[in-house]
Amino acid sequence: MPETLSPDEKDRYRRQLQMPEIGEDGQRRLKAATVAIAGIGGLGGLCAYYMAAAGVGHLRLADMDQVAIHNLNRQLLYASGDIGRAKTVCARDRLKALNPLCRTETFQMRVDDESVAALLEGCDLVIDGTDNLTSRRVLNRAAWKRRIPFIYGGVNGFNGMMAAFIPGRTACLECVFPDTGAPEPPPSGIIGPTAGVIAALQSIQALKQLTLQDSAGSGGLIHFRGLDLRFKKITVDRDPACRVCSST
Ligand SMILES: [Zn+2]
């Protein structure tokens, strides 16, 4: 069982401890949890902030980029004074200022089949903050192999998608986006609040998963359309021929 909560922690997380779904047991599980976030941009940065604020004990932050001025319309973890600094370092500093009780580890890296092992080893959950399917496929394969829940998010203009892939319970990312070998489209335009909506959904699912081991609501792909403010949930069946999840 995870360690107990200090008086300071009980005060900091009071509003979560009041929730019957979380309570002291759930908060202790958050404290004991290790969460990897791959890509600390519009989605990953906000997820990291929510995870640190909620009391996740250990965050692993992976990114290889420096903060650029054109990131700042949506990557709210960063400010103008951060331009040119490594995102991992800026994120670590910002999260420490928010919650010194949250331990962070930085990984200055591109996500590939080799680098992903150290990032995911011993993790309880991995959050997708990347912006391309190649990296997501790497994360999906690695998470599935280690039986780690993988919380996918993607955004495009006013629209976004989110799904929770839970090994043994749901389909995997490859079932939804099979690798056809087609080239990836270039990055699209994006407004900040779209990333905010999707990052909030990813964070809710992550906190549910960590505190309740609850994958209720997962197993489908949520589409958000900002122009008409609609959510739609699409059922996703496991592909019996999927090259990632069919053999496990
Ligand atoms: Zn699959």
PDB file of C-alpha atoms in Angstrom, residues 14-238:
ATOM      1  CA  ARG A  14      -8.462  18.615   0.214  1.00  0.00           C
ATOM      2  CA  ARG A  15     -10.958  19.040  -2.598  1.00  0.00           C
ATOM      3  CA  GLN A  16     -10.001  15.686  -4.103  1.00  0.00           C
ATOM      4  CA  LEU A  17     -10.024  13.916  -0.750  1.00  0.00           C
ATOM      5  CA  GLN A  18     -13.629  15.068  -0.385  1.00  0.00           C
ATOM      6  CA  MET A  19     -14.570  13.055  -3.455  1.00  0.00           C
ATOM      7  CA  PRO A  20     -15.828   9.554  -2.586  1.00  0.00           C
ATOM      8  CA  GLU A  21     -14.335   8.245  -5.845  1.00  0.00           C
ATOM      9  CA  ILE A  22     -10.862   9.368  -4.779  1.00  0.00           C
ATOM     10  CA  GLY A  23     -10.598   9.827  -1.011  1.00  0.00           C
ATOM     11  CA  GLU A  24      -7.406   9.047   0.878  1.00  0.00           C
ATOM     12  CA  ASP A  25      -6.821   5.678  -0.812  1.00  0.00           C
ATOM     13  CA  GLY A  26      -7.033   7.220  -4.276  1.00  0.00           C
ATOM     14  CA  GLN A  27      -4.763  10.094  -3.282  1.00  0.00           C
ATOM     15  CA  ARG A  28      -2.172   7.667  -1.955  1.00  0.00           C
ATOM     16  CA  ARG A  29      -2.303   5.780  -5.241  1.00  0.00           C
ATOM     17  CA  LEU A  30      -1.623   9.043  -7.089  1.00  0.00           C
ATOM     18  CA  LYS A  31       1.311   9.734  -4.798  1.00  0.00           C
ATOM     19  CA  ALA A  32       2.755   6.289  -5.534  1.00  0.00           C
ATOM     20  CA  ALA A  33       2.195   6.564  -9.303  1.00  0.00           C
ATOM     21  CA  THR A  34       4.711   7.106 -12.071  1.00  0.00           C
ATOM     22  CA  VAL A  35       3.319   8.683 -15.254  1.00  0.00           C
ATOM     23  CA  ALA A  36       5.254   9.167 -18.485  1.00  0.00           C
ATOM     24  CA  ILE A  37       4.285  12.034 -20.773  1.00  0.00           C
ATOM     25  CA  ALA A  38       5.723  11.872 -24.280  1.00  0.00           C
ATOM     26  CA  GLY A  39       5.737  15.322 -25.879  1.00  0.00           C
ATOM     27  CA  ILE A  40       5.407  18.351 -23.591  1.00  0.00           C
ATOM     28  CA  GLY A  41       3.535  20.670 -25.948  1.00  0.00           C
ATOM     29  CA  GLY A  42      -0.095  21.734 -26.267  1.00  0.00           C
ATOM     30  CA  LEU A  43      -1.494  18.425 -24.993  1.00  0.00           C
ATOM     31  CA  GLY A  44       1.363  17.008 -22.940  1.00  0.00           C
ATOM     32  CA  GLY A  45       2.151  20.274 -21.167  1.00  0.00           C
ATOM     33  CA  LEU A  46      -1.400  20.709 -19.923  1.00  0.00           C
ATOM     34  CA  CYS A  47      -1.640  17.041 -18.931  1.00  0.00           C
ATOM     35  CA  ALA A  48       1.632  17.398 -17.004  1.00  0.00           C
ATOM     36  CA  TYR A  49       0.248  20.439 -15.172  1.00  0.00           C
ATOM     37  CA  TYR A  50      -2.940  18.576 -14.226  1.00  0.00           C
ATOM     38  CA  MET A  51      -0.995  15.497 -13.102  1.00  0.00           C
ATOM     39  CA  ALA A  52       1.350  17.564 -10.896  1.00  0.00           C
ATOM     40  CA  ALA A  53      -1.555  19.591  -9.497  1.00  0.00           C
ATOM     41  CA  ALA A  54      -3.490  16.415  -8.666  1.00  0.00           C
ATOM     42  CA  GLY A  55      -0.568  14.921  -6.736  1.00  0.00           C
ATOM     43  CA  VAL A  56       0.919  12.314  -9.060  1.00  0.00           C
ATOM     44  CA  GLY A  57       4.149  11.468  -7.247  1.00  0.00           C
ATOM     45  CA  HIS A  58       6.493  10.988 -10.169  1.00  0.00           C
ATOM     46  CA  LEU A  59       6.355  12.420 -13.690  1.00  0.00           C
ATOM     47  CA  ARG A  60       8.644  11.550 -16.570  1.00  0.00           C
ATOM     48  CA  LEU A  61       8.730  14.318 -19.148  1.00  0.00           C
ATOM     49  CA  ALA A  62      10.017  13.561 -22.646  1.00  0.00           C
ATOM     50  CA  ASP A  63      10.589  16.086 -25.426  1.00  0.00           C
ATOM     51  CA  MET A  64      13.486  17.059 -27.667  1.00  0.00           C
ATOM     52  CA  ASP A  65      12.433  20.582 -28.665  1.00  0.00           C
ATOM     53  CA  GLN A  66      13.117  24.089 -27.433  1.00  0.00           C
ATOM     54  CA  VAL A  67      10.296  26.553 -26.798  1.00  0.00           C
ATOM     55  CA  ALA A  68       9.495  28.592 -29.935  1.00  0.00           C
ATOM     56  CA  ILE A  69       7.392  31.733 -30.163  1.00  0.00           C
ATOM     57  CA  HIS A  70       4.781  29.995 -32.339  1.00  0.00           C
ATOM     58  CA  ASN A  71       4.208  27.417 -29.550  1.00  0.00           C
ATOM     59  CA  LEU A  72       2.803  30.012 -27.186  1.00  0.00           C
ATOM     60  CA  ASN A  73      -0.765  30.210 -28.570  1.00  0.00           C
ATOM     61  CA  ARG A  74      -1.465  26.811 -27.008  1.00  0.00           C
ATOM     62  CA  GLN A  75       1.474  25.522 -24.960  1.00  0.00           C
ATOM     63  CA  LEU A  76       0.453  27.281 -21.779  1.00  0.00           C
ATOM     64  CA  LEU A  77       3.198  25.787 -19.648  1.00  0.00           C
ATOM     65  CA  TYR A  78       5.632  28.225 -21.288  1.00  0.00           C
ATOM     66  CA  ALA A  79       6.077  31.998 -21.387  1.00  0.00           C
ATOM     67  CA  SER A  80       7.891  34.411 -23.696  1.00  0.00           C
ATOM     68  CA  GLY A  81      10.984  34.331 -21.478  1.00  0.00           C
ATOM     69  CA  ASP A  82      11.300  30.585 -22.126  1.00  0.00           C
ATOM     70  CA  ILE A  83      11.867  30.951 -25.873  1.00  0.00           C
ATOM     71  CA  GLY A  84      14.989  28.995 -26.855  1.00  0.00           C
ATOM     72  CA  ARG A  85      15.093  26.928 -23.642  1.00  0.00           C
ATOM     73  CA  ALA A  86      14.516  23.159 -23.616  1.00  0.00           C
ATOM     74  CA  LYS A  87      10.850  22.338 -23.050  1.00  0.00           C
ATOM     75  CA  THR A  88      11.708  19.576 -20.590  1.00  0.00           C
ATOM     76  CA  VAL A  89      13.697  21.997 -18.410  1.00  0.00           C
ATOM     77  CA  CYS A  90      11.038  24.743 -18.554  1.00  0.00           C
ATOM     78  CA  ALA A  91       8.311  22.212 -17.794  1.00  0.00           C
ATOM     79  CA  ARG A  92      10.252  20.805 -14.837  1.00  0.00           C
ATOM     80  CA  ASP A  93      10.708  24.312 -13.384  1.00  0.00           C
ATOM     81  CA  ARG A  94       7.057  25.226 -13.889  1.00  0.00           C
ATOM     82  CA  LEU A  95       5.792  22.008 -12.314  1.00  0.00           C
ATOM     83  CA  LYS A  96       8.146  22.402  -9.369  1.00  0.00           C
ATOM     84  CA  ALA A  97       6.765  25.884  -8.755  1.00  0.00           C
ATOM     85  CA  LEU A  98       3.230  24.484  -8.859  1.00  0.00           C
ATOM     86  CA  ASN A  99       3.862  21.433  -6.671  1.00  0.00           C
ATOM     87  CA  PRO A 100       7.278  20.820  -5.083  1.00  0.00           C
ATOM     88  CA  LEU A 101       6.021  17.436  -3.854  1.00  0.00           C
ATOM     89  CA  CYS A 102       5.891  16.102  -7.420  1.00  0.00           C
ATOM     90  CA  ARG A 103       9.169  14.503  -8.504  1.00  0.00           C
ATOM     91  CA  THR A 104      10.019  15.073 -12.162  1.00  0.00           C
ATOM     92  CA  GLU A 105      12.508  13.369 -14.419  1.00  0.00           C
ATOM     93  CA  THR A 106      13.380  14.841 -17.808  1.00  0.00           C
ATOM     94  CA  PHE A 107      14.131  12.916 -20.995  1.00  0.00           C
ATOM     95  CA  GLN A 108      15.610  15.055 -23.759  1.00  0.00           C
ATOM     96  CA  MET A 109      14.778  12.610 -26.523  1.00  0.00           C
ATOM     97  CA  ARG A 110      12.917  11.756 -29.676  1.00  0.00           C
ATOM     98  CA  VAL A 111      10.494   8.877 -29.147  1.00  0.00           C
ATOM     99  CA  ASP A 112      11.756   5.799 -30.967  1.00  0.00           C
ATOM    100  CA  ASP A 113      11.869   2.054 -30.346  1.00  0.00           C
ATOM    101  CA  GLU A 114      15.152   2.326 -28.456  1.00  0.00           C
ATOM    102  CA  SER A 115      14.596   5.442 -26.357  1.00  0.00           C
ATOM    103  CA  VAL A 116      11.065   4.530 -25.312  1.00  0.00           C
ATOM    104  CA  ALA A 117      12.201   1.632 -23.084  1.00  0.00           C
ATOM    105  CA  ALA A 118      13.808   3.873 -20.447  1.00  0.00           C
ATOM    106  CA  LEU A 119      10.859   6.271 -20.527  1.00  0.00           C
ATOM    107  CA  LEU A 120       8.235   3.605 -19.923  1.00  0.00           C
ATOM    108  CA  GLU A 121      10.086   1.209 -17.632  1.00  0.00           C
ATOM    109  CA  GLY A 122       8.169   0.863 -14.372  1.00  0.00           C
ATOM    110  CA  CYS A 123       5.458   3.356 -15.395  1.00  0.00           C
ATOM    111  CA  ASP A 124       1.835   3.005 -14.384  1.00  0.00           C
ATOM    112  CA  LEU A 125       0.460   5.005 -17.311  1.00  0.00           C
ATOM    113  CA  VAL A 126       1.641   6.838 -20.422  1.00  0.00           C
ATOM    114  CA  ILE A 127       0.085   9.976 -21.880  1.00  0.00           C
ATOM    115  CA  ASP A 128       0.454  10.837 -25.549  1.00  0.00           C
ATOM    116  CA  GLY A 129       1.504  14.429 -26.116  1.00  0.00           C
ATOM    117  CA  THR A 130       3.160  13.807 -29.486  1.00  0.00           C
ATOM    118  CA  ASP A 131       2.029  15.264 -32.783  1.00  0.00           C
ATOM    119  CA  ASN A 132       2.643  12.402 -35.196  1.00  0.00           C
ATOM    120  CA  LEU A 133       1.490   8.832 -35.757  1.00  0.00           C
ATOM    121  CA  THR A 134       4.996   7.422 -36.034  1.00  0.00           C
ATOM    122  CA  SER A 135       5.762   8.349 -32.410  1.00  0.00           C
ATOM    123  CA  ARG A 136       2.305   7.217 -31.309  1.00  0.00           C
ATOM    124  CA  ARG A 137       2.823   3.809 -32.884  1.00  0.00           C
ATOM    125  CA  VAL A 138       6.105   3.459 -30.979  1.00  0.00           C
ATOM    126  CA  LEU A 139       4.369   4.380 -27.716  1.00  0.00           C
ATOM    127  CA  ASN A 140       1.448   2.051 -28.447  1.00  0.00           C
ATOM    128  CA  ARG A 141       3.683  -0.935 -29.122  1.00  0.00           C
ATOM    129  CA  ALA A 142       5.839  -0.284 -26.061  1.00  0.00           C
ATOM    130  CA  ALA A 143       2.875   0.362 -23.751  1.00  0.00           C
ATOM    131  CA  TRP A 144       1.007  -2.710 -24.937  1.00  0.00           C
ATOM    132  CA  LYS A 145       4.046  -4.913 -24.480  1.00  0.00           C
ATOM    133  CA  ARG A 146       4.419  -3.704 -20.879  1.00  0.00           C
ATOM    134  CA  ARG A 147       0.643  -3.772 -20.167  1.00  0.00           C
ATOM    135  CA  ILE A 148       0.591  -0.024 -19.462  1.00  0.00           C
ATOM    136  CA  PRO A 149      -2.552   2.034 -20.195  1.00  0.00           C
ATOM    137  CA  PHE A 150      -1.929   4.486 -23.056  1.00  0.00           C
ATOM    138  CA  ILE A 151      -3.982   7.682 -23.245  1.00  0.00           C
ATOM    139  CA  TYR A 152      -4.035   8.992 -26.801  1.00  0.00           C
ATOM    140  CA  GLY A 153      -4.891  12.573 -27.830  1.00  0.00           C
ATOM    141  CA  GLY A 154      -4.762  14.380 -31.161  1.00  0.00           C
ATOM    142  CA  VAL A 155      -5.808  17.867 -32.312  1.00  0.00           C
ATOM    143  CA  ASN A 156      -6.361  19.632 -35.602  1.00  0.00           C
ATOM    144  CA  GLY A 157      -7.769  23.166 -35.901  1.00  0.00           C
ATOM    145  CA  PHE A 158     -11.105  23.231 -34.063  1.00  0.00           C
ATOM    146  CA  ASN A 159     -11.229  19.433 -33.815  1.00  0.00           C
ATOM    147  CA  GLY A 160      -9.726  16.809 -31.569  1.00  0.00           C
ATOM    148  CA  MET A 161      -9.766  13.122 -30.671  1.00  0.00           C
ATOM    149  CA  MET A 162      -9.041  11.189 -27.528  1.00  0.00           C
ATOM    150  CA  ALA A 163      -8.994   7.509 -26.599  1.00  0.00           C
ATOM    151  CA  ALA A 164      -7.793   5.351 -23.728  1.00  0.00           C
ATOM    152  CA  PHE A 165      -6.160   2.098 -24.801  1.00  0.00           C
ATOM    153  CA  ILE A 166      -6.056  -0.390 -21.935  1.00  0.00           C
ATOM    154  CA  PRO A 167      -4.169  -3.649 -22.525  1.00  0.00           C
ATOM    155  CA  GLY A 168      -6.443  -6.640 -22.033  1.00  0.00           C
ATOM    156  CA  ARG A 169      -9.612  -4.527 -22.096  1.00  0.00           C
ATOM    157  CA  THR A 170      -9.786  -2.431 -25.245  1.00  0.00           C
ATOM    158  CA  ALA A 171      -8.534  -2.193 -28.790  1.00  0.00           C
ATOM    159  CA  CYS A 172      -5.143  -0.571 -29.295  1.00  0.00           C
ATOM    160  CA  LEU A 173      -4.077   2.458 -31.337  1.00  0.00           C
ATOM    161  CA  GLU A 174      -2.964   0.258 -34.225  1.00  0.00           C
ATOM    162  CA  CYS A 175      -6.496  -1.205 -34.480  1.00  0.00           C
ATOM    163  CA  VAL A 176      -7.811   2.347 -34.978  1.00  0.00           C
ATOM    164  CA  PHE A 177      -5.016   3.735 -37.154  1.00  0.00           C
ATOM    165  CA  PRO A 178      -3.455   0.782 -38.984  1.00  0.00           C
ATOM    166  CA  ASP A 179      -0.082   1.544 -40.531  1.00  0.00           C
ATOM    167  CA  THR A 180      -0.707   1.756 -44.269  1.00  0.00           C
ATOM    168  CA  GLY A 181       2.688   3.229 -45.031  1.00  0.00           C
ATOM    169  CA  ALA A 182       1.059   6.466 -46.252  1.00  0.00           C
ATOM    170  CA  PRO A 183       3.082   9.640 -45.529  1.00  0.00           C
ATOM    171  CA  GLU A 184       1.891  11.799 -42.649  1.00  0.00           C
ATOM    172  CA  PRO A 185       0.267  15.133 -43.449  1.00  0.00           C
ATOM    173  CA  PRO A 186       2.172  18.264 -42.378  1.00  0.00           C
ATOM    174  CA  PRO A 187       1.149  19.914 -39.067  1.00  0.00           C
ATOM    175  CA  SER A 188      -2.202  21.672 -39.254  1.00  0.00           C
ATOM    176  CA  GLY A 189      -3.349  24.957 -37.744  1.00  0.00           C
ATOM    177  CA  ILE A 190      -4.554  24.815 -34.145  1.00  0.00           C
ATOM    178  CA  ILE A 191      -6.167  27.052 -31.546  1.00  0.00           C
ATOM    179  CA  GLY A 192      -5.194  26.689 -27.889  1.00  0.00           C
ATOM    180  CA  PRO A 193      -8.588  25.754 -26.425  1.00  0.00           C
ATOM    181  CA  THR A 194      -8.926  22.698 -28.675  1.00  0.00           C
ATOM    182  CA  ALA A 195      -5.751  21.343 -27.106  1.00  0.00           C
ATOM    183  CA  GLY A 196      -7.220  22.333 -23.733  1.00  0.00           C
ATOM    184  CA  VAL A 197     -10.388  20.263 -24.282  1.00  0.00           C
ATOM    185  CA  ILE A 198      -8.508  17.155 -25.387  1.00  0.00           C
ATOM    186  CA  ALA A 199      -5.815  17.466 -22.686  1.00  0.00           C
ATOM    187  CA  ALA A 200      -8.561  17.775 -20.058  1.00  0.00           C
ATOM    188  CA  LEU A 201     -10.211  14.568 -21.321  1.00  0.00           C
ATOM    189  CA  GLN A 202      -6.868  12.751 -21.298  1.00  0.00           C
ATOM    190  CA  SER A 203      -6.205  13.992 -17.759  1.00  0.00           C
ATOM    191  CA  ILE A 204      -9.628  12.910 -16.468  1.00  0.00           C
ATOM    192  CA  GLN A 205      -9.112   9.440 -17.886  1.00  0.00           C
ATOM    193  CA  ALA A 206      -5.591   9.263 -16.446  1.00  0.00           C
ATOM    194  CA  LEU A 207      -6.750  10.243 -12.953  1.00  0.00           C
ATOM    195  CA  LYS A 208      -9.631   7.747 -13.101  1.00  0.00           C
ATOM    196  CA  GLN A 209      -7.282   5.047 -14.198  1.00  0.00           C
ATOM    197  CA  LEU A 210      -4.746   5.763 -11.464  1.00  0.00           C
ATOM    198  CA  THR A 211      -7.163   6.180  -8.574  1.00  0.00           C
ATOM    199  CA  LEU A 212      -9.927   3.713  -9.403  1.00  0.00           C
ATOM    200  CA  GLN A 213      -8.227   1.475 -11.957  1.00  0.00           C
ATOM    201  CA  ASP A 214     -11.374   2.436 -13.790  1.00  0.00           C
ATOM    202  CA  SER A 215     -11.395   2.118 -17.529  1.00  0.00           C
ATOM    203  CA  ALA A 216     -15.120   2.828 -17.764  1.00  0.00           C
ATOM    204  CA  GLY A 217     -15.770   4.936 -20.802  1.00  0.00           C
ATOM    205  CA  SER A 218     -12.596   3.778 -22.478  1.00  0.00           C
ATOM    206  CA  GLY A 219     -12.641   1.527 -25.492  1.00  0.00           C
ATOM    207  CA  GLY A 220     -14.061   4.163 -27.797  1.00  0.00           C
ATOM    208  CA  LEU A 221     -12.717   7.065 -29.770  1.00  0.00           C
ATOM    209  CA  ILE A 222     -14.073  10.455 -28.696  1.00  0.00           C
ATOM    210  CA  HIS A 223     -14.335  13.062 -31.444  1.00  0.00           C
ATOM    211  CA  PHE A 224     -14.699  16.718 -30.499  1.00  0.00           C
ATOM    212  CA  ARG A 225     -15.847  19.219 -33.102  1.00  0.00           C
ATOM    213  CA  GLY A 226     -15.289  22.767 -31.939  1.00  0.00           C
ATOM    214  CA  LEU A 227     -17.204  24.576 -34.674  1.00  0.00           C
ATOM    215  CA  ASP A 228     -20.542  23.098 -33.628  1.00  0.00           C
ATOM    216  CA  LEU A 229     -19.428  22.142 -30.094  1.00  0.00           C
ATOM    217  CA  ARG A 230     -20.267  18.474 -30.423  1.00  0.00           C
ATOM    218  CA  PHE A 231     -18.784  15.355 -28.909  1.00  0.00           C
ATOM    219  CA  LYS A 232     -19.259  12.034 -30.637  1.00  0.00           C
ATOM    220  CA  LYS A 233     -18.103   8.658 -29.415  1.00  0.00           C
ATOM    221  CA  ILE A 234     -17.236   5.963 -31.893  1.00  0.00           C
ATOM    222  CA  THR A 235     -17.017   2.351 -30.770  1.00  0.00           C
ATOM    223  CA  VAL A 236     -13.729   0.780 -31.706  1.00  0.00           C
ATOM    224  CA  ASP A 237     -13.508  -2.997 -31.950  1.00  0.00           C
ATOM    225  CA  ARG A 238     -10.295  -4.861 -31.538  1.00  0.00           C
TER     226      ARG A 238
END
